[in-house]
PDB file of C-alpha atoms in Angstrom:
ATOM      1  CA  MET A   1     -84.263  23.777  15.024  1.00 49.00           C
ATOM      2  CA  GLY A   2     -82.693  20.470  13.938  1.00 62.00           C
ATOM      3  CA  ARG A   3     -81.769  19.619  10.393  1.00 89.00           C
ATOM      4  CA  ARG A   4     -84.765  17.953   8.759  1.00 95.00           C
ATOM      5  CA  PHE A   5     -82.984  14.791   7.524  1.00 98.00           C
ATOM      6  CA  GLU A   6     -80.694  14.383  10.552  1.00 97.00           C
ATOM      7  CA  GLY A   7     -79.640  10.756  11.028  1.00 95.00           C
ATOM      8  CA  LEU A   8     -81.667   9.439   8.090  1.00 98.00           C
ATOM      9  CA  THR A   9     -80.277   7.273   5.306  1.00 98.00           C
ATOM     10  CA  ALA A  10     -81.113   8.354   1.767  1.00 98.00           C
ATOM     11  CA  LEU A  11     -80.431   6.518  -1.479  1.00 99.00           C
ATOM     12  CA  VAL A  12     -80.082   8.631  -4.644  1.00 98.00           C
ATOM     13  CA  THR A  13     -79.708   7.218  -8.150  1.00 98.00           C
ATOM     14  CA  GLY A  14     -78.458   9.378 -10.979  1.00 98.00           C
ATOM     15  CA  ALA A  15     -76.498  11.097  -8.217  1.00 98.00           C
ATOM     16  CA  THR A  16     -74.098  13.123 -10.349  1.00 97.00           C
ATOM     17  CA  GLY A  17     -76.633  14.599 -12.789  1.00 92.00           C
ATOM     18  CA  GLY A  18     -78.213  18.029 -12.582  1.00 88.00           C
ATOM     19  CA  PHE A  19     -81.008  17.112 -10.189  1.00 96.00           C
ATOM     20  CA  GLY A  20     -79.016  14.342  -8.520  1.00 97.00           C
ATOM     21  CA  ARG A  21     -76.128  16.521  -7.430  1.00 97.00           C
ATOM     22  CA  GLY A  22     -78.473  19.182  -6.081  1.00 97.00           C
ATOM     23  CA  ILE A  23     -80.501  16.569  -4.195  1.00 98.00           C
ATOM     24  CA  CYS A  24     -77.381  15.064  -2.627  1.00 98.00           C
ATOM     25  CA  GLU A  25     -75.952  18.410  -1.597  1.00 98.00           C
ATOM     26  CA  ARG A  26     -79.179  19.451   0.101  1.00 98.00           C
ATOM     27  CA  LEU A  27     -79.703  16.090   1.821  1.00 98.00           C
ATOM     28  CA  ALA A  28     -76.144  16.127   3.141  1.00 98.00           C
ATOM     29  CA  HIS A  29     -76.498  19.714   4.344  1.00 97.00           C
ATOM     30  CA  ASP A  30     -79.637  18.711   6.226  1.00 97.00           C
ATOM     31  CA  GLY A  31     -77.976  15.780   7.993  1.00 97.00           C
ATOM     32  CA  ALA A  32     -78.648  12.703   5.868  1.00 98.00           C
ATOM     33  CA  ARG A  33     -76.238   9.841   5.273  1.00 98.00           C
ATOM     34  CA  LEU A  34     -76.134   8.976   1.592  1.00 98.00           C
ATOM     35  CA  VAL A  35     -75.990   5.942  -0.639  1.00 98.00           C
ATOM     36  CA  LEU A  36     -74.959   7.208  -4.068  1.00 98.00           C
ATOM     37  CA  SER A  37     -75.283   5.563  -7.458  1.00 98.00           C
ATOM     38  CA  ASP A  38     -74.642   6.512 -11.060  1.00 98.00           C
ATOM     39  CA  LEU A  39     -73.071   4.937 -14.128  1.00 97.00           C
ATOM     40  CA  GLU A  40     -69.437   5.986 -13.671  1.00 97.00           C
ATOM     41  CA  GLY A  41     -67.331   5.646 -10.537  1.00 97.00           C
ATOM     42  CA  PRO A  42     -64.991   8.676 -10.577  1.00 98.00           C
ATOM     43  CA  PRO A  43     -67.746  11.345 -10.691  1.00 97.00           C
ATOM     44  CA  VAL A  44     -69.571   9.611  -7.839  1.00 98.00           C
ATOM     45  CA  GLU A  45     -66.364   9.419  -5.797  1.00 98.00           C
ATOM     46  CA  ALA A  46     -65.732  13.120  -6.363  1.00 98.00           C
ATOM     47  CA  LEU A  47     -69.288  13.972  -5.328  1.00 98.00           C
ATOM     48  CA  ALA A  48     -69.051  11.844  -2.189  1.00 98.00           C
ATOM     49  CA  ALA A  49     -65.823  13.565  -1.191  1.00 98.00           C
ATOM     50  CA  SER A  50     -67.455  16.986  -1.484  1.00 98.00           C
ATOM     51  CA  LEU A  51     -70.546  16.331   0.619  1.00 98.00           C
ATOM     52  CA  GLY A  52     -69.234  16.346   4.179  1.00 97.00           C
ATOM     53  CA  THR A  53     -71.400  13.465   5.338  1.00 98.00           C
ATOM     54  CA  GLU A  54     -71.173   9.671   5.633  1.00 98.00           C
ATOM     55  CA  THR A  55     -71.541   8.060   2.225  1.00 98.00           C
ATOM     56  CA  ALA A  56     -71.565   4.697   0.510  1.00 98.00           C
ATOM     57  CA  MET A  57     -71.578   4.191  -3.224  1.00 98.00           C
ATOM     58  CA  LEU A  58     -72.222   1.563  -5.838  1.00 98.00           C
ATOM     59  CA  CYS A  59     -72.117   2.356  -9.540  1.00 98.00           C
ATOM     60  CA  GLY A  60     -73.806   0.584 -12.409  1.00 98.00           C
ATOM     61  CA  ASP A  61     -76.695   0.566 -14.859  1.00 98.00           C
ATOM     62  CA  ILE A  62     -80.096   1.062 -13.228  1.00 98.00           C
ATOM     63  CA  ALA A  63     -81.602  -0.977 -16.076  1.00 98.00           C
ATOM     64  CA  VAL A  64     -79.925  -4.056 -14.539  1.00 98.00           C
ATOM     65  CA  GLU A  65     -82.161  -5.365 -11.760  1.00 98.00           C
ATOM     66  CA  ALA A  66     -79.334  -6.642  -9.572  1.00 98.00           C
ATOM     67  CA  LEU A  67     -78.053  -3.098  -8.987  1.00 98.00           C
ATOM     68  CA  SER A  68     -81.239  -2.063  -7.192  1.00 98.00           C
ATOM     69  CA  GLU A  69     -81.087  -5.072  -4.901  1.00 98.00           C
ATOM     70  CA  LYS A  70     -77.438  -4.399  -4.093  1.00 98.00           C
ATOM     71  CA  LEU A  71     -78.085  -0.720  -3.360  1.00 98.00           C
ATOM     72  CA  VAL A  72     -80.703  -1.549  -0.730  1.00 98.00           C
ATOM     73  CA  ASP A  73     -78.421  -4.213   0.755  1.00 98.00           C
ATOM     74  CA  LEU A  74     -75.601  -1.646   0.883  1.00 98.00           C
ATOM     75  CA  ALA A  75     -77.759   0.897   2.701  1.00 98.00           C
ATOM     76  CA  VAL A  76     -78.748  -1.659   5.334  1.00 98.00           C
ATOM     77  CA  LYS A  77     -75.234  -3.066   5.726  1.00 98.00           C
ATOM     78  CA  GLN A  78     -73.573   0.360   5.966  1.00 98.00           C
ATOM     79  CA  PHE A  79     -76.177   2.347   7.886  1.00 98.00           C
ATOM     80  CA  GLY A  80     -78.673  -0.148   9.286  1.00 98.00           C
ATOM     81  CA  ARG A  81     -81.743   1.068   7.403  1.00 98.00           C
ATOM     82  CA  LEU A  82     -83.119   2.926   4.377  1.00 98.00           C
ATOM     83  CA  ASP A  83     -85.334   5.912   5.132  1.00 98.00           C
ATOM     84  CA  ILE A  84     -85.518   7.796   1.823  1.00 98.00           C
ATOM     85  CA  ALA A  85     -85.082   6.633  -1.766  1.00 99.00           C
ATOM     86  CA  ILE A  86     -84.986   9.112  -4.619  1.00 98.00           C
ATOM     87  CA  ASN A  87     -85.176   7.298  -7.927  1.00 98.00           C
ATOM     88  CA  ASN A  88     -83.707   9.950 -10.168  1.00 98.00           C
ATOM     89  CA  ALA A  89     -81.682   8.083 -12.811  1.00 97.00           C
ATOM     90  CA  GLY A  90     -83.014   8.549 -16.319  1.00 95.00           C
ATOM     91  CA  VAL A  91     -82.273   9.350 -19.940  1.00 93.00           C
ATOM     92  CA  ALA A  92     -83.996  11.388 -22.622  1.00 89.00           C
ATOM     93  CA  GLN A  93     -84.739  10.475 -26.219  1.00 89.00           C
ATOM     94  CA  SER A  94     -83.953  12.061 -29.544  1.00 88.00           C
ATOM     95  CA  PHE A  95     -86.275  15.013 -30.173  1.00 86.00           C
ATOM     96  CA  VAL A  96     -88.088  13.460 -33.161  1.00 91.00           C
ATOM     97  CA  ARG A  97     -91.513  12.210 -34.162  1.00 96.00           C
ATOM     98  CA  LEU A  98     -92.524   8.739 -33.064  1.00 98.00           C
ATOM     99  CA  PRO A  99     -91.766   6.849 -36.321  1.00 98.00           C
ATOM    100  CA  GLN A 100     -88.241   8.290 -36.324  1.00 97.00           C
ATOM    101  CA  VAL A 101     -87.301   6.915 -32.900  1.00 97.00           C
ATOM    102  CA  PRO A 102     -84.958   3.931 -33.403  1.00 97.00           C
ATOM    103  CA  SER A 103     -86.431   0.832 -31.800  1.00 98.00           C
ATOM    104  CA  ASP A 104     -83.270   0.078 -29.835  1.00 98.00           C
ATOM    105  CA  GLU A 105     -83.327   3.618 -28.428  1.00 97.00           C
ATOM    106  CA  ALA A 106     -86.987   3.208 -27.444  1.00 98.00           C
ATOM    107  CA  ARG A 107     -86.201  -0.016 -25.620  1.00 98.00           C
ATOM    108  CA  ARG A 108     -83.295   1.606 -23.787  1.00 98.00           C
ATOM    109  CA  ILE A 109     -85.495   4.491 -22.634  1.00 98.00           C
ATOM    110  CA  ILE A 110     -88.126   2.086 -21.287  1.00 98.00           C
ATOM    111  CA  ASP A 111     -85.463  -0.073 -19.620  1.00 98.00           C
ATOM    112  CA  ILE A 112     -83.903   2.873 -17.771  1.00 98.00           C
ATOM    113  CA  ASP A 113     -86.724   5.341 -17.195  1.00 98.00           C
ATOM    114  CA  LEU A 114     -89.495   2.860 -16.378  1.00 98.00           C
ATOM    115  CA  MET A 115     -88.024  -0.529 -15.553  1.00 98.00           C
ATOM    116  CA  GLY A 116     -85.255   1.129 -13.543  1.00 98.00           C
ATOM    117  CA  VAL A 117     -87.880   2.656 -11.252  1.00 98.00           C
ATOM    118  CA  PHE A 118     -89.748  -0.655 -11.047  1.00 98.00           C
ATOM    119  CA  TYR A 119     -86.575  -2.520 -10.053  1.00 98.00           C
ATOM    120  CA  ALA A 120     -85.711   0.154  -7.495  1.00 98.00           C
ATOM    121  CA  MET A 121     -89.085   0.006  -5.760  1.00 98.00           C
ATOM    122  CA  LYS A 122     -89.152  -3.792  -5.940  1.00 98.00           C
ATOM    123  CA  TYR A 123     -86.380  -3.832  -3.324  1.00 98.00           C
ATOM    124  CA  GLN A 124     -86.928  -0.522  -1.532  1.00 98.00           C
ATOM    125  CA  LEU A 125     -90.545  -1.161  -0.578  1.00 98.00           C
ATOM    126  CA  PRO A 126     -90.049  -4.459   1.315  1.00 98.00           C
ATOM    127  CA  GLN A 127     -87.107  -3.018   3.260  1.00 98.00           C
ATOM    128  CA  MET A 128     -89.079   0.035   4.324  1.00 98.00           C
ATOM    129  CA  GLU A 129     -92.063  -2.140   5.237  1.00 98.00           C
ATOM    130  CA  ARG A 130     -89.830  -4.335   7.434  1.00 98.00           C
ATOM    131  CA  GLN A 131     -88.497  -1.246   9.191  1.00 97.00           C
ATOM    132  CA  HIS A 132     -92.016  -0.044   9.858  1.00 98.00           C
ATOM    133  CA  ARG A 133     -92.990  -3.378  11.397  1.00 97.00           C
ATOM    134  CA  GLN A 134     -89.874  -3.436  13.564  1.00 97.00           C
ATOM    135  CA  THR A 135     -89.569   0.200  14.647  1.00 96.00           C
ATOM    136  CA  GLY A 136     -92.761   2.010  13.629  1.00 96.00           C
ATOM    137  CA  LYS A 137     -90.766   4.112  11.163  1.00 95.00           C
ATOM    138  CA  GLY A 138     -91.060   3.280   7.492  1.00 92.00           C
ATOM    139  CA  GLY A 139     -89.799   5.518   4.744  1.00 98.00           C
ATOM    140  CA  ALA A 140     -90.442   7.689   1.730  1.00 98.00           C
ATOM    141  CA  ILE A 141     -89.830   7.041  -1.959  1.00 99.00           C
ATOM    142  CA  VAL A 142     -89.707   9.856  -4.500  1.00 99.00           C
ATOM    143  CA  ASN A 143     -89.728   8.908  -8.170  1.00 98.00           C
ATOM    144  CA  ILE A 144     -88.608  11.507 -10.678  1.00 98.00           C
ATOM    145  CA  SER A 145     -91.121  11.525 -13.508  1.00 98.00           C
ATOM    146  CA  SER A 146     -91.765  14.529 -15.778  1.00 97.00           C
ATOM    147  CA  VAL A 147     -94.519  16.821 -16.918  1.00 97.00           C
ATOM    148  CA  ALA A 148     -94.320  14.484 -19.937  1.00 96.00           C
ATOM    149  CA  GLY A 149     -95.663  11.850 -17.548  1.00 98.00           C
ATOM    150  CA  LEU A 150     -98.842  13.876 -17.068  1.00 98.00           C
ATOM    151  CA  VAL A 151     -99.594  15.130 -20.577  1.00 96.00           C
ATOM    152  CA  GLY A 152     -98.626  14.243 -24.127  1.00 95.00           C
ATOM    153  CA  ALA A 153     -95.208  15.370 -25.339  1.00 93.00           C
ATOM    154  CA  GLN A 154     -94.734  15.870 -29.048  1.00 92.00           C
ATOM    155  CA  ARG A 155     -91.391  14.525 -30.317  1.00 90.00           C
ATOM    156  CA  LEU A 156     -90.791  12.877 -26.952  1.00 93.00           C
ATOM    157  CA  SER A 157     -93.258  10.018 -27.317  1.00 97.00           C
ATOM    158  CA  VAL A 158     -91.318   7.122 -25.814  1.00 98.00           C
ATOM    159  CA  TYR A 159     -89.927   9.270 -23.008  1.00 96.00           C
ATOM    160  CA  ALA A 160     -93.494  10.400 -22.250  1.00 98.00           C
ATOM    161  CA  ALA A 161     -94.712   6.800 -22.249  1.00 98.00           C
ATOM    162  CA  ALA A 162     -92.005   5.789 -19.779  1.00 98.00           C
ATOM    163  CA  LYS A 163     -92.701   8.751 -17.514  1.00 98.00           C
ATOM    164  CA  HIS A 164     -96.453   8.078 -17.588  1.00 98.00           C
ATOM    165  CA  GLY A 165     -95.511   4.589 -16.459  1.00 98.00           C
ATOM    166  CA  VAL A 166     -93.533   6.011 -13.545  1.00 98.00           C
ATOM    167  CA  VAL A 167     -96.617   7.914 -12.381  1.00 98.00           C
ATOM    168  CA  GLY A 168     -98.649   4.719 -12.670  1.00 98.00           C
ATOM    169  CA  LEU A 169     -96.116   2.749 -10.640  1.00 98.00           C
ATOM    170  CA  THR A 170     -96.008   5.530  -8.057  1.00 99.00           C
ATOM    171  CA  ARG A 171     -99.757   5.684  -7.513  1.00 98.00           C
ATOM    172  CA  SER A 172    -100.146   1.912  -7.465  1.00 98.00           C
ATOM    173  CA  ALA A 173     -97.336   1.377  -4.953  1.00 98.00           C
ATOM    174  CA  ALA A 174     -98.640   4.230  -2.807  1.00 98.00           C
ATOM    175  CA  GLY A 175    -101.988   2.483  -2.499  1.00 98.00           C
ATOM    176  CA  GLU A 176    -100.397  -0.881  -1.742  1.00 98.00           C
ATOM    177  CA  TYR A 177     -98.118   0.482   0.980  1.00 98.00           C
ATOM    178  CA  ALA A 178    -100.177   3.299   2.536  1.00 98.00           C
ATOM    179  CA  LYS A 179    -100.905   1.141   5.603  1.00 98.00           C
ATOM    180  CA  LYS A 180     -97.388  -0.256   5.717  1.00 98.00           C
ATOM    181  CA  GLY A 181     -95.522   2.921   6.617  1.00 98.00           C
ATOM    182  CA  VAL A 182     -94.179   3.818   3.185  1.00 98.00           C
ATOM    183  CA  ARG A 183     -95.073   6.985   1.292  1.00 98.00           C
ATOM    184  CA  VAL A 184     -94.543   6.976  -2.473  1.00 99.00           C
ATOM    185  CA  ASN A 185     -94.752  10.161  -4.536  1.00 99.00           C
ATOM    186  CA  ALA A 186     -93.546  11.411  -7.899  1.00 98.00           C
ATOM    187  CA  VAL A 187     -92.172  14.796  -8.896  1.00 98.00           C
ATOM    188  CA  CYS A 188     -92.894  15.881 -12.471  1.00 98.00           C
ATOM    189  CA  PRO A 189     -90.664  18.719 -13.677  1.00 97.00           C
ATOM    190  CA  ALA A 190     -90.747  20.470 -17.013  1.00 95.00           C
ATOM    191  CA  PHE A 191     -87.487  21.387 -18.739  1.00 90.00           C
ATOM    192  CA  ALA A 192     -84.847  22.616 -16.289  1.00 92.00           C
ATOM    193  CA  ARG A 193     -81.292  23.855 -16.684  1.00 87.00           C
ATOM    194  CA  THR A 194     -79.678  20.427 -16.738  1.00 87.00           C
ATOM    195  CA  ALA A 195     -77.473  18.559 -19.201  1.00 79.00           C
ATOM    196  CA  MET A 196     -80.641  17.392 -20.966  1.00 73.00           C
ATOM    197  CA  VAL A 197     -81.508  20.971 -21.892  1.00 76.00           C
ATOM    198  CA  ASP A 198     -77.901  21.691 -22.832  1.00 79.00           C
ATOM    199  CA  ASP A 199     -77.989  18.727 -25.225  1.00 74.00           C
ATOM    200  CA  PHE A 200     -81.238  19.971 -26.726  1.00 71.00           C
ATOM    201  CA  VAL A 201     -79.760  23.429 -27.294  1.00 74.00           C
ATOM    202  CA  LYS A 202     -76.768  21.904 -29.093  1.00 76.00           C
ATOM    203  CA  MET A 203     -79.013  19.688 -31.181  1.00 69.00           C
ATOM    204  CA  THR A 204     -81.077  22.627 -32.452  1.00 72.00           C
ATOM    205  CA  GLY A 205     -78.004  24.501 -33.659  1.00 76.00           C
ATOM    206  CA  LYS A 206     -79.644  27.732 -32.504  1.00 83.00           C
ATOM    207  CA  ARG A 207     -78.427  30.376 -30.111  1.00 85.00           C
ATOM    208  CA  GLU A 208     -79.066  29.311 -26.518  1.00 83.00           C
ATOM    209  CA  ALA A 209     -81.604  32.075 -25.917  1.00 84.00           C
ATOM    210  CA  ASP A 210     -83.549  31.110 -29.055  1.00 85.00           C
ATOM    211  CA  ALA A 211     -83.506  27.406 -28.213  1.00 83.00           C
ATOM    212  CA  ILE A 212     -84.656  28.042 -24.639  1.00 86.00           C
ATOM    213  CA  ALA A 213     -87.420  30.278 -25.967  1.00 86.00           C
ATOM    214  CA  GLU A 214     -88.570  27.446 -28.227  1.00 83.00           C
ATOM    215  CA  ILE A 215     -88.824  24.823 -25.493  1.00 84.00           C
ATOM    216  CA  SER A 216     -90.484  27.245 -23.068  1.00 89.00           C
ATOM    217  CA  ARG A 217     -93.005  28.538 -25.598  1.00 88.00           C
ATOM    218  CA  GLY A 218     -95.807  26.495 -24.019  1.00 90.00           C
ATOM    219  CA  VAL A 219     -94.810  27.355 -20.445  1.00 94.00           C
ATOM    220  CA  PRO A 220     -96.962  30.113 -18.935  1.00 95.00           C
ATOM    221  CA  MET A 221     -93.944  31.404 -16.988  1.00 95.00           C
ATOM    222  CA  LYS A 222     -92.024  31.595 -20.299  1.00 92.00           C
ATOM    223  CA  ARG A 223     -88.823  30.085 -18.928  1.00 92.00           C
ATOM    224  CA  VAL A 224     -87.252  26.799 -17.930  1.00 93.00           C
ATOM    225  CA  ALA A 225     -86.895  25.793 -14.295  1.00 95.00           C
ATOM    226  CA  GLU A 226     -83.758  26.257 -12.259  1.00 95.00           C
ATOM    227  CA  VAL A 227     -82.413  23.036 -10.780  1.00 96.00           C
ATOM    228  CA  GLU A 228     -82.866  24.383  -7.247  1.00 97.00           C
ATOM    229  CA  GLU A 229     -86.592  24.899  -7.840  1.00 97.00           C
ATOM    230  CA  VAL A 230     -87.086  21.246  -8.743  1.00 98.00           C
ATOM    231  CA  VAL A 231     -84.844  20.011  -5.935  1.00 98.00           C
ATOM    232  CA  GLU A 232     -86.970  21.955  -3.446  1.00 98.00           C
ATOM    233  CA  ALA A 233     -90.069  20.042  -4.557  1.00 98.00           C
ATOM    234  CA  ILE A 234     -88.242  16.701  -4.342  1.00 98.00           C
ATOM    235  CA  LEU A 235     -87.126  17.404  -0.780  1.00 98.00           C
ATOM    236  CA  PHE A 236     -90.665  18.471   0.119  1.00 98.00           C
ATOM    237  CA  ALA A 237     -91.933  15.092  -1.033  1.00 98.00           C
ATOM    238  CA  ALA A 238     -89.185  13.278   0.887  1.00 98.00           C
ATOM    239  CA  ASP A 239     -89.500  15.255   4.124  1.00 98.00           C
ATOM    240  CA  PRO A 240     -90.680  13.064   7.055  1.00 96.00           C
ATOM    241  CA  LYS A 241     -92.827  15.964   8.257  1.00 96.00           C
ATOM    242  CA  ASN A 242     -94.800  15.714   5.023  1.00 97.00           C
ATOM    243  CA  SER A 243     -96.329  12.560   6.417  1.00 97.00           C
ATOM    244  CA  PHE A 244     -99.837  12.574   4.919  1.00 98.00           C
ATOM    245  CA  MET A 245     -98.957  12.973   1.224  1.00 98.00           C
ATOM    246  CA  THR A 246     -98.714   9.779  -0.798  1.00 98.00           C
ATOM    247  CA  GLY A 247     -99.606   8.750  -4.339  1.00 98.00           C
ATOM    248  CA  HIS A 248     -99.199  12.304  -5.581  1.00 98.00           C
ATOM    249  CA  ALA A 249     -97.635  13.399  -8.883  1.00 98.00           C
ATOM    250  CA  LEU A 250     -96.348  16.868  -8.065  1.00 98.00           C
ATOM    251  CA  SER A 251     -95.941  19.006 -11.169  1.00 98.00           C
ATOM    252  CA  VAL A 252     -93.155  21.585 -11.164  1.00 98.00           C
ATOM    253  CA  ASP A 253     -93.830  22.957 -14.616  1.00 97.00           C
ATOM    254  CA  GLY A 254     -94.267  26.720 -14.643  1.00 96.00           C
ATOM    255  CA  GLY A 255     -97.998  26.307 -15.160  1.00 96.00           C
ATOM    256  CA  ILE A 256     -98.107  23.875 -18.118  1.00 95.00           C
ATOM    257  CA  THR A 257    -100.670  21.561 -16.513  1.00 96.00           C
ATOM    258  CA  ALA A 258    -102.759  24.497 -15.271  1.00 95.00           C
ATOM    259  CA  ILE A 259    -103.982  25.381 -18.759  1.00 90.00           C
TER     260      ILE A 259
END
C-alpha cells in the first residue's frame, strides 16, 4: 500500500508549534513535499532538516497578507502545484474576562487567528481551482479552529470570536468551491498538550496536575488531548481519499460538544 500523501505538496503554517510539528512529521512520513512557515527562521530550518523530505520555507507573520501570497507562489515555483494547505498558525489570549482583554491584544488575536486564515485562503483557493481546471485534481484546505469556535468560551472571548470566524470562513469557502475541486474543512480541538496549555499552567501558578484538572473539568473524558490525537483528525480531513467531506467543522474535544 502506497503512502497516502505520496508526491503531494502540502503547505503548513505555524509549522514548528505543537500541532504544526506533528502535522509536518506525519505528512513527510507519508510522502508529502512540504512548504513550511512560522515566525522565526532557525526553528523552521531545524524542522526541515529533520523531516527527510523535500522542503521549502518562508518565515514571517501570517497577519501580513503578502506572506500568504508568497507562500503559494513558493509552492508552485518549487514543486509545481499546491495540493494541501493546513492553516495552523495562531495565538491564544490572556485567560481573563472580556473587559480585561487589552484592545491591542484583541486586535492582534483577530489579525492572526482570523485574518491570517482569510489571507491564506485568498491565495490558496484560486491556485487549487486553477489546478483542477488544468488537471482535474484540485486540493484540500484544513483550517485549525477550536472547540471555542463552536461554543462560547468563558475568559477566552476574543479567541472564541476569531475561531468562530474561522468556522464561518471554512463553511462559506467550502460552498463556493465545492464544484471547483477544492475541499475546505476545519478541525476544532479542545485543549491539548501544546505550549498553549503549558503557558496556561504557568499562569495559574498551580501544580500541573491541578491546572490540567481545572481546564479539563468540563471535558467528559476528564483530560486534555494528546497532540497526536488532534493531528490524526487533521490528516483525516486532508486525506485525498476523504473526497466527499467539505464544509465540516470536526470537533476533537473529548465530548464537550456532545453535552
